[in-house]
Amino acid sequence: MSAEGATITSLSQKVSQVFGRLAIDKRRLLMSQLQKRGVPAYVAEWVLESVVPGVGPLTPEEAYKVQEWAKRVIPGPNEQNVIKHKIAQGETIRVLTPVQAEVDLSRTKKPPHFARMSLLGIDDAAISNELLNQYPDLLRQGVWGVTEISRLSDGPAILSFKPMQATVNLDLFKESRRAFTLEEWRSLLLISMGYVPSAFSQDEQTLLLCRLLPLVQKNLHLMELAPKGTGKSYIYENISPKVRLVSGGNVSPAVLFVNNATGQWGLLARLAVVVLDEVQTLRFEKPEEIVGGLKGYLANGKLTRGGLHETASDCGLVLLANISLDEHQRPLREVVVEELPKFLQETAFLDRIRGMIPGWRLPKLSNHFLIGPQTESAVGLKSDFFGDVLLSLRDDFSADQYCARHIRLKGRRPYKRNEESVRAIASGLMKLQFPHGEVSSEEFETYCLKPALELRQLIWNQLYILDGEYRQYEQYLGNEGA
């Protein structure tokens, strides 16, 4: 075994010892082939732990058992009509599917609450008050679970629902951090994301971790620009049902904010993180209204549309876009946002984005960078637990208080949004890497403050080039400290 292999094997043993059943060998996910059935990683790993719990690579027998279970319980895209036919014949079927409950108070002949199951093509199933009271997230962003469905006199109905649930003890998670060195902990986070830590430089590792910032920090809005193939969207698709990736199709004010006709709140009100993927190809309806609404929301966390409805939200917004690079793998244009839709290039909008992840500095992903059968050992945190514990860090404000005391930008009159953005990003990086709160001044500067300044500087550079109004402030960001 190589020295590198011995190191990751030793870390895997420690992770298994410290986290027990909250940890999983990440090689098992790829070998299960479950994601080919359209389920995200946080669901697939829950299935693995439920059907074939264990350590090490999946055996052929375990893989067969998982596939047989999946055939029975996870519907394929061509099985919608087969399942509907069985329900119509009076059968009770049991499937693993996302369930989204909604309420329409204008319905008079049917109960106001109903459930949508997109995998089955069912959008009007009866669901009981008891289930909605027991699992209120069904009404928020929807939940994956094993669902029993049958037909009643007026249509399909959900008889029972068993959600996939992770148990989160934030104090225990923080205490567990003390068992690891910083290098080991960063490696654990990256393995939990599906990466081989040793394949990336320290700076590249930090950029990958920055993709997690909107999960741990409320109202953290980011942009990542990169060429194709750098895996910008993978983590957002596979970490939590409270994170929604919007890719392809139309994006409207009703989808993002609120449907004024029905009063149904949009994605930004119902989720923890909304990710707009490949924004240069998305079709935006009423772009002026969208950017106007976003500017207000990104500035103050308030959602409204035409003054008819208003609510507060702590949802983070992430914009992902492909850009062109030159032969040195640098952005082809000085104005790197130039390939975005015109209405997203408005400086008043860009200013409200906290930071830019320079995805062009990351390598295009291949088997060398991703955990797979070729990896010697790779035990990380189960995706459902990993996503939930990251989201629970949003309500831990000790890192925010630390950054408020230790970050004060240089200059005669620092620009307020720059200072707020650097503090927010640095706080998120502190929560990720030092959740127990034990950080030296040198570690804070290297692993939290310096990357935060870099991410905000990339946004500030665009503002400085595009709009002379911003040139009354310091061009280069730096910290004076407390």
Coordinates of C-alpha atoms in Angstrom, one line a residue:
M1 CA 0.0 0.0 0.0
S2 CA 1.3 3.5 -0.9
A3 CA 2.0 6.1 1.9
E4 CA -1.0 8.1 0.5
G5 CA -3.2 5.0 0.7
A6 CA -2.1 4.2 4.2
T7 CA -2.9 7.8 5.3
I8 CA -6.5 7.7 3.9
T9 CA -7.0 4.2 5.3
S10 CA -5.9 5.5 8.8
L11 CA -8.3 8.4 8.5
S12 CA -11.1 6.1 7.4
Q13 CA -10.6 4.0 10.5
K14 CA -10.7 7.1 12.7
V15 CA -13.9 8.4 11.0
S16 CA -15.6 5.0 11.5
Q17 CA -14.6 4.9 15.2
V18 CA -15.7 8.5 15.9
F19 CA -18.9 8.7 13.9
G20 CA -20.1 5.0 13.9
R21 CA -23.2 4.5 11.8
L22 CA -23.2 8.2 10.7
A23 CA -20.2 7.3 8.5
I24 CA -20.2 5.3 5.3
D25 CA -17.6 4.0 2.8
K26 CA -18.2 6.4 -0.1
R27 CA -17.1 3.7 -2.6
R28 CA -20.3 1.8 -1.8
L29 CA -22.5 4.5 -3.4
L30 CA -20.8 4.3 -6.9
M31 CA -20.8 0.5 -6.9
S32 CA -24.5 0.4 -6.0
Q33 CA -25.5 2.1 -9.3
L34 CA -28.5 3.6 -7.4
Q35 CA -27.9 7.1 -8.8
K36 CA -28.6 5.7 -12.2
R37 CA -32.2 5.3 -11.0
G38 CA -32.5 9.1 -10.5
V39 CA -32.1 9.3 -6.7
P40 CA -29.6 11.8 -5.2
A41 CA -26.7 10.6 -3.0
Y42 CA -28.4 11.5 0.3
V43 CA -31.2 9.1 -0.6
A44 CA -29.0 6.4 -2.1
E45 CA -26.7 6.2 0.9
W46 CA -29.8 6.0 3.2
V47 CA -30.9 3.0 1.1
L48 CA -27.5 1.3 1.4
E49 CA -27.5 1.7 5.1
S50 CA -31.0 0.4 5.3
V51 CA -30.7 -2.6 2.9
V52 CA -27.0 -3.6 3.2
P53 CA -25.4 -2.0 6.2
G54 CA -21.7 -2.6 6.4
V55 CA -18.2 -1.4 5.6
G56 CA -15.8 -1.7 2.7
P57 CA -16.7 -2.0 -1.0
L58 CA -20.0 -3.6 -1.9
T59 CA -19.8 -7.3 -2.5
P60 CA -21.5 -8.7 -5.6
E61 CA -24.1 -10.2 -3.4
E62 CA -24.8 -6.9 -1.7
A63 CA -25.0 -5.1 -5.0
Y64 CA -27.5 -7.6 -6.3
K65 CA -29.6 -7.3 -3.1
V66 CA -29.6 -3.5 -3.5
Q67 CA -30.6 -3.7 -7.2
E68 CA -33.4 -6.1 -6.5
W69 CA -34.7 -3.8 -3.7
A70 CA -34.5 -0.8 -6.1
K71 CA -36.4 -2.7 -8.8
R72 CA -39.3 -3.3 -6.3
V73 CA -39.3 0.1 -4.6
I74 CA -37.8 2.8 -6.8
P75 CA -39.9 3.5 -9.9
G76 CA -38.1 3.9 -13.2
P77 CA -39.1 6.7 -15.6
N78 CA -40.9 4.3 -17.9
E79 CA -43.0 2.8 -15.1
Q80 CA -45.3 5.6 -14.3
N81 CA -48.3 4.2 -16.2
V82 CA -47.6 0.7 -14.8
I83 CA -47.8 2.0 -11.3
K84 CA -50.9 4.1 -12.0
H85 CA -52.5 1.0 -13.5
K86 CA -51.8 -1.0 -10.4
I87 CA -53.3 1.7 -8.2
A88 CA -56.4 2.0 -10.5
Q89 CA -56.9 -1.8 -10.0
G90 CA -57.0 -1.3 -6.2
E91 CA -53.5 -2.5 -5.4
T92 CA -51.5 -0.8 -2.6
I93 CA -48.0 -0.1 -3.9
R94 CA -44.9 0.8 -1.9
V95 CA -42.3 3.1 -3.5
L96 CA -39.4 5.4 -2.6
T97 CA -40.3 8.8 -3.9
P98 CA -40.2 12.5 -3.1
V99 CA -43.5 13.8 -1.7
Q100 CA -44.4 17.5 -1.8
A101 CA -47.6 18.5 0.1
E102 CA -49.4 21.6 -0.8
V103 CA -52.5 23.5 0.4
D104 CA -55.1 25.2 -1.8
L105 CA -57.7 26.9 0.3
S106 CA -59.9 27.6 -2.8
R107 CA -60.7 23.9 -3.2
T108 CA -64.2 23.3 -2.0
K109 CA -65.1 19.7 -3.1
K110 CA -61.9 18.2 -1.9
P111 CA -59.7 18.7 1.2
P112 CA -57.4 21.7 0.8
H113 CA -54.2 19.7 1.2
F114 CA -52.9 17.3 -1.3
A115 CA -49.6 15.7 -2.3
R116 CA -47.5 15.7 -5.5
M117 CA -45.2 12.8 -6.4
S118 CA -43.2 13.8 -9.4
L119 CA -41.5 10.4 -10.0
L120 CA -44.9 8.8 -10.4
G121 CA -46.6 11.6 -12.3
I122 CA -49.2 12.0 -9.6
D123 CA -50.0 15.6 -8.5
D124 CA -53.3 15.3 -6.6
A125 CA -53.0 12.5 -4.0
A126 CA -55.0 12.7 -0.8
I127 CA -52.8 13.0 2.3
S128 CA -53.9 13.0 6.0
N129 CA -53.6 15.8 8.5
E130 CA -51.9 13.3 10.8
L131 CA -49.0 12.8 8.3
L132 CA -48.7 16.6 7.7
N133 CA -48.6 17.3 11.4
Q134 CA -46.1 14.5 12.0
Y135 CA -43.8 15.6 9.1
P136 CA -44.2 19.3 8.5
D137 CA -41.3 19.4 6.0
L138 CA -43.7 17.7 3.6
L139 CA -45.3 21.2 3.4
R140 CA -42.0 23.1 3.2
Q141 CA -39.6 21.7 0.6
G142 CA -40.9 18.1 0.3
V143 CA -39.3 14.9 1.7
W144 CA -38.0 11.6 0.2
G145 CA -39.5 8.5 1.9
V146 CA -41.0 5.1 1.4
T147 CA -44.6 5.7 0.6
E148 CA -47.6 3.4 0.5
I149 CA -50.2 4.5 -2.1
S150 CA -53.6 3.1 -2.9
R151 CA -56.9 4.3 -4.5
L152 CA -59.8 5.7 -2.5
S153 CA -63.2 6.5 -4.0
D154 CA -62.0 9.9 -5.3
G155 CA -58.5 9.1 -6.4
P156 CA -55.0 8.1 -5.2
A157 CA -54.2 8.5 -1.5
I158 CA -51.0 8.2 0.6
L159 CA -51.7 5.6 3.3
S160 CA -48.4 5.7 5.1
F161 CA -45.1 7.5 4.8
K162 CA -41.6 6.7 6.3
P163 CA -39.2 9.5 5.7
M164 CA -35.5 9.1 5.5
Q165 CA -34.2 10.9 8.6
A166 CA -30.7 11.7 10.0
T167 CA -30.2 12.3 13.6
V168 CA -28.3 15.5 14.2
N169 CA -26.6 16.3 17.5
L170 CA -24.7 19.5 16.8
D171 CA -22.8 19.5 20.2
L172 CA -21.6 15.9 19.5
F173 CA -20.5 16.9 16.0
K174 CA -18.5 19.8 17.4
E175 CA -16.9 17.6 20.0
S176 CA -16.0 15.1 17.4
R177 CA -14.0 17.7 15.6
R178 CA -11.4 17.6 18.4
A179 CA -10.5 14.0 17.5
F180 CA -9.1 15.2 14.1
T181 CA -6.2 17.5 13.0
L182 CA -7.2 20.3 10.7
E183 CA -5.8 18.4 7.7
E184 CA -7.7 15.3 8.6
W185 CA -10.9 17.3 9.1
R186 CA -10.6 19.0 5.8
S187 CA -10.0 15.6 4.2
L188 CA -13.1 14.3 5.9
L189 CA -15.3 17.1 4.5
L190 CA -13.9 16.6 1.0
I191 CA -14.4 12.8 1.2
S192 CA -18.0 13.4 2.4
M193 CA -18.4 15.6 -0.8
G194 CA -17.1 12.7 -3.0
Y195 CA -13.6 14.0 -3.7
V196 CA -10.1 12.4 -3.2
P197 CA -8.4 15.0 -1.0
S198 CA -4.9 14.2 -2.0
A199 CA -5.7 15.0 -5.7
F200 CA -6.1 18.7 -4.9
S201 CA -3.7 21.4 -3.7
Q202 CA -4.5 23.2 -0.4
D203 CA -5.9 26.2 -2.3
E204 CA -8.1 23.9 -4.5
Q205 CA -9.4 22.1 -1.5
T206 CA -10.5 25.4 0.0
L207 CA -12.3 26.4 -3.2
L208 CA -14.2 23.1 -3.1
L209 CA -15.1 23.7 0.5
C210 CA -16.4 27.1 -0.4
R211 CA -19.2 25.4 -2.3
L212 CA -20.6 24.4 1.1
L213 CA -20.8 28.0 2.4
P214 CA -24.5 28.7 1.6
L215 CA -25.4 25.6 3.6
V216 CA -23.8 26.8 6.9
Q217 CA -24.4 30.5 6.6
K218 CA -27.8 32.2 6.3
N219 CA -28.4 34.4 3.3
L220 CA -24.9 33.7 1.8
H221 CA -25.2 34.4 -1.9
L222 CA -22.4 33.2 -4.2
M223 CA -21.5 32.9 -7.9
E224 CA -19.2 30.3 -9.4
L225 CA -17.8 30.8 -12.9
A226 CA -15.9 27.9 -14.5
P227 CA -15.5 25.9 -17.7
K228 CA -17.5 22.8 -18.2
G229 CA -16.5 19.6 -16.4
T230 CA -15.5 21.1 -13.0
G231 CA -18.4 19.6 -11.1
K232 CA -20.0 22.9 -10.0
S233 CA -23.5 21.4 -9.5
Y234 CA -22.8 17.9 -8.2
I235 CA -22.7 18.7 -4.5
Y236 CA -25.9 20.8 -4.6
E237 CA -27.8 17.9 -6.3
N238 CA -26.7 15.4 -3.8
I239 CA -26.5 16.9 -0.3
S240 CA -30.0 17.7 1.0
P241 CA -33.7 18.0 0.0
K242 CA -33.5 21.6 1.4
V243 CA -31.1 22.5 -1.5
R244 CA -32.7 22.8 -4.9
L245 CA -30.8 22.8 -8.2
V246 CA -32.7 24.6 -11.0
S247 CA -31.3 23.5 -14.4
G248 CA -33.0 24.0 -17.7
G249 CA -36.5 25.2 -18.3
N250 CA -38.1 28.5 -17.4
V251 CA -37.4 30.6 -14.3
S252 CA -40.2 33.0 -13.5
P253 CA -41.0 35.5 -10.7
A254 CA -43.7 33.0 -9.5
V255 CA -41.1 30.2 -9.3
L256 CA -38.6 32.2 -7.3
F257 CA -40.7 34.6 -5.2
V258 CA -44.5 34.0 -5.0
N259 CA -47.4 33.2 -7.2
N260 CA -49.6 36.2 -6.8
A261 CA -52.6 34.3 -8.2
T262 CA -52.5 31.5 -5.6
G263 CA -50.4 33.0 -2.8
Q264 CA -48.0 30.0 -3.1
W265 CA -44.5 31.0 -2.0
G266 CA -41.7 30.2 -4.4
L267 CA -38.4 28.4 -4.0
L268 CA -36.5 31.2 -2.2
A269 CA -39.1 31.1 0.6
R270 CA -39.3 27.3 1.0
L271 CA -35.7 26.2 0.8
A272 CA -32.3 26.7 2.4
V273 CA -30.3 27.1 -0.8
V274 CA -31.5 27.7 -4.4
V275 CA -28.9 27.1 -7.1
L276 CA -29.5 28.4 -10.7
D277 CA -27.3 26.2 -12.9
E278 CA -25.9 27.3 -16.2
V279 CA -27.6 30.7 -15.9
Q280 CA -26.4 31.7 -19.4
T281 CA -28.8 29.0 -20.9
L282 CA -31.8 29.4 -18.5
R283 CA -34.9 31.0 -19.9
F284 CA -35.9 33.9 -17.6
E285 CA -39.5 35.1 -17.8
K286 CA -39.8 38.9 -17.0
P287 CA -36.1 39.3 -16.3
E288 CA -36.5 42.9 -15.2
E289 CA -38.9 41.9 -12.5
I290 CA -36.7 39.0 -11.5
V291 CA -33.5 41.1 -11.0
G292 CA -35.6 43.8 -9.3
G293 CA -37.0 41.3 -6.8
L294 CA -33.6 39.7 -6.3
K295 CA -31.9 43.0 -5.5
G296 CA -34.4 43.6 -2.8
Y297 CA -34.1 40.1 -1.4
L298 CA -30.3 39.8 -1.5
A299 CA -30.1 43.1 0.3
N300 CA -32.5 42.6 3.2
G301 CA -33.8 38.9 3.1
K302 CA -37.3 40.1 2.4
L303 CA -39.4 38.5 -0.4
T304 CA -42.2 40.3 -2.1
R305 CA -43.8 40.7 -5.5
G306 CA -45.7 43.8 -6.4
G307 CA -46.4 44.5 -2.8
L308 CA -49.1 41.8 -2.6
H309 CA -47.2 39.4 -0.4
E310 CA -44.2 39.7 1.9
T311 CA -42.1 37.3 4.0
A312 CA -38.6 36.9 5.3
S313 CA -36.2 34.1 4.2
D314 CA -32.7 33.1 5.0
C315 CA -32.3 31.1 1.8
G316 CA -28.9 31.4 0.0
L317 CA -28.8 31.9 -3.8
V318 CA -26.0 30.4 -5.9
L319 CA -25.4 31.2 -9.6
L320 CA -23.4 28.8 -11.7
A321 CA -22.2 29.6 -15.2
N322 CA -19.8 28.4 -17.7
I323 CA -17.2 30.8 -19.1
S324 CA -14.6 30.7 -21.8
L325 CA -10.9 30.4 -20.9
D326 CA -7.7 31.2 -22.9
E327 CA -4.8 28.8 -23.6
H328 CA -3.5 29.5 -20.0
Q329 CA -6.8 28.4 -18.5
R330 CA -7.5 32.0 -17.4
P331 CA -10.8 33.8 -18.2
L332 CA -10.8 35.1 -21.7
R333 CA -12.4 38.4 -20.7
E334 CA -11.4 40.9 -18.1
V335 CA -15.1 41.3 -17.3
V336 CA -15.7 37.7 -16.4
V337 CA -19.4 38.3 -15.9
E338 CA -19.8 39.3 -19.6
E339 CA -21.1 35.9 -20.6
L340 CA -24.0 36.1 -18.1
P341 CA -27.4 37.3 -19.2
K342 CA -27.3 41.1 -19.5
F343 CA -29.7 41.7 -16.6
L344 CA -27.4 39.8 -14.2
Q345 CA -24.5 42.0 -15.1
E346 CA -26.1 45.0 -13.4
T347 CA -23.7 46.3 -10.8
A348 CA -26.4 46.9 -8.2
F349 CA -27.2 43.2 -8.5
L350 CA -23.6 42.0 -8.5
D351 CA -22.8 44.0 -5.5
R352 CA -25.3 42.0 -3.4
I353 CA -23.5 38.7 -4.3
R354 CA -21.1 38.0 -1.4
G355 CA -18.3 36.4 -3.4
M356 CA -17.2 34.7 -6.5
I357 CA -15.7 31.2 -6.5
P358 CA -13.0 31.1 -9.3
G359 CA -13.9 27.7 -10.7
W360 CA -11.4 28.2 -13.5
R361 CA -8.7 27.5 -10.9
L362 CA -10.1 24.0 -10.3
P363 CA -9.1 21.0 -12.5
K364 CA -11.6 19.3 -14.8
L365 CA -12.8 16.3 -12.9
S366 CA -11.8 12.7 -13.8
N367 CA -11.6 9.4 -11.9
H368 CA -8.4 10.6 -10.4
F369 CA -10.2 13.3 -8.5
L370 CA -13.4 11.4 -7.5
I371 CA -13.9 8.6 -5.1
G372 CA -14.5 5.3 -6.9
P373 CA -13.6 1.6 -6.9
Q374 CA -10.0 2.6 -7.5
T375 CA -9.8 4.5 -4.2
E376 CA -8.1 2.4 -1.5
S377 CA -10.4 3.6 1.3
A378 CA -12.8 6.5 1.7
V379 CA -15.0 6.6 4.7
G380 CA -16.9 9.9 5.0
L381 CA -20.1 11.2 6.6
K382 CA -23.4 9.9 5.2
S383 CA -24.8 12.5 2.8
D384 CA -28.2 12.9 4.6
F385 CA -26.4 13.5 8.0
F386 CA -23.8 15.6 6.4
G387 CA -26.3 17.9 4.8
D388 CA -28.4 18.2 7.9
V389 CA -25.5 18.9 10.2
L390 CA -24.2 21.6 7.9
L391 CA -27.6 23.3 7.8
S392 CA -27.9 23.1 11.6
L393 CA -24.6 25.2 11.8
R394 CA -26.6 28.1 10.4
D395 CA -28.0 28.7 13.9
D396 CA -24.6 28.7 15.6
F397 CA -23.6 32.4 15.7
S398 CA -20.3 32.0 17.7
A399 CA -18.3 32.2 14.4
D400 CA -20.2 35.2 13.3
Q401 CA -19.4 37.0 16.6
Y402 CA -15.7 36.0 16.3
C403 CA -15.5 37.5 12.7
A404 CA -17.3 40.7 13.8
R405 CA -14.6 41.2 16.4
H406 CA -11.6 40.3 14.2
I407 CA -12.4 41.6 10.8
R408 CA -12.2 45.3 10.0
L409 CA -11.3 46.2 6.4
K410 CA -8.5 48.7 5.7
G411 CA -9.1 52.1 4.2
R412 CA -10.3 55.5 5.2
R413 CA -13.9 54.5 4.8
P414 CA -14.3 50.8 3.9
Y415 CA -17.3 49.9 1.8
K416 CA -19.9 48.4 4.1
R417 CA -21.0 45.5 1.8
N418 CA -17.4 44.4 1.4
E419 CA -16.9 44.2 5.1
E420 CA -20.2 42.4 5.6
S421 CA -19.4 39.9 2.8
V422 CA -15.9 39.1 4.0
R423 CA -17.2 38.5 7.5
A424 CA -20.0 36.2 6.3
I425 CA -17.6 34.1 4.1
A426 CA -15.0 33.9 6.8
S427 CA -17.6 32.9 9.4
G428 CA -18.8 30.1 7.1
L429 CA -15.3 28.8 6.5
M430 CA -14.8 28.9 10.3
K431 CA -18.0 26.9 10.9
L432 CA -16.9 24.3 8.3
Q433 CA -13.3 23.8 9.5
F434 CA -13.4 24.8 13.2
P435 CA -17.0 24.0 14.3
H436 CA -15.7 23.6 17.9
G437 CA -14.5 27.2 17.9
E438 CA -10.9 26.4 18.6
V439 CA -8.8 28.3 16.0
S440 CA -5.5 30.1 16.3
S441 CA -5.0 33.6 14.8
E442 CA -2.7 32.1 12.1
E443 CA -5.2 29.4 11.2
F444 CA -8.0 31.9 11.0
E445 CA -6.0 34.1 8.7
T446 CA -4.9 31.3 6.4
Y447 CA -8.0 29.2 6.2
C448 CA -10.9 31.7 6.8
L449 CA -9.9 35.3 6.3
K450 CA -7.6 35.0 3.2
P451 CA -10.1 33.0 1.1
A452 CA -12.9 35.3 2.2
L453 CA -11.0 38.4 1.0
E454 CA -10.2 36.6 -2.3
L455 CA -13.8 35.6 -3.0
R456 CA -15.1 39.1 -2.3
Q457 CA -12.2 40.7 -4.2
L458 CA -13.3 38.9 -7.4
I459 CA -16.7 40.5 -7.1
W460 CA -15.2 43.9 -6.2
N461 CA -12.9 43.7 -9.3
Q462 CA -16.0 43.5 -11.5
L463 CA -17.7 46.4 -9.8
Y464 CA -14.5 48.5 -10.0
I465 CA -14.2 47.9 -13.8
L466 CA -17.9 48.3 -14.6
D467 CA -19.0 51.3 -12.5
G468 CA -17.0 54.4 -11.7
E469 CA -19.2 54.9 -8.6
Y470 CA -17.2 52.2 -6.8
R471 CA -13.8 53.8 -7.5
Q472 CA -14.2 56.2 -4.6
Y473 CA -13.3 53.2 -2.3
E474 CA -10.1 51.2 -1.9
Q475 CA -9.4 49.0 -4.8
Y476 CA -7.8 46.1 -2.9
L477 CA -9.3 44.6 0.1
G478 CA -7.3 43.9 3.3
N479 CA -7.9 43.5 7.0
E480 CA -6.7 45.7 9.8
G481 CA -8.0 43.3 12.5
A482 CA -9.6 43.9 15.8

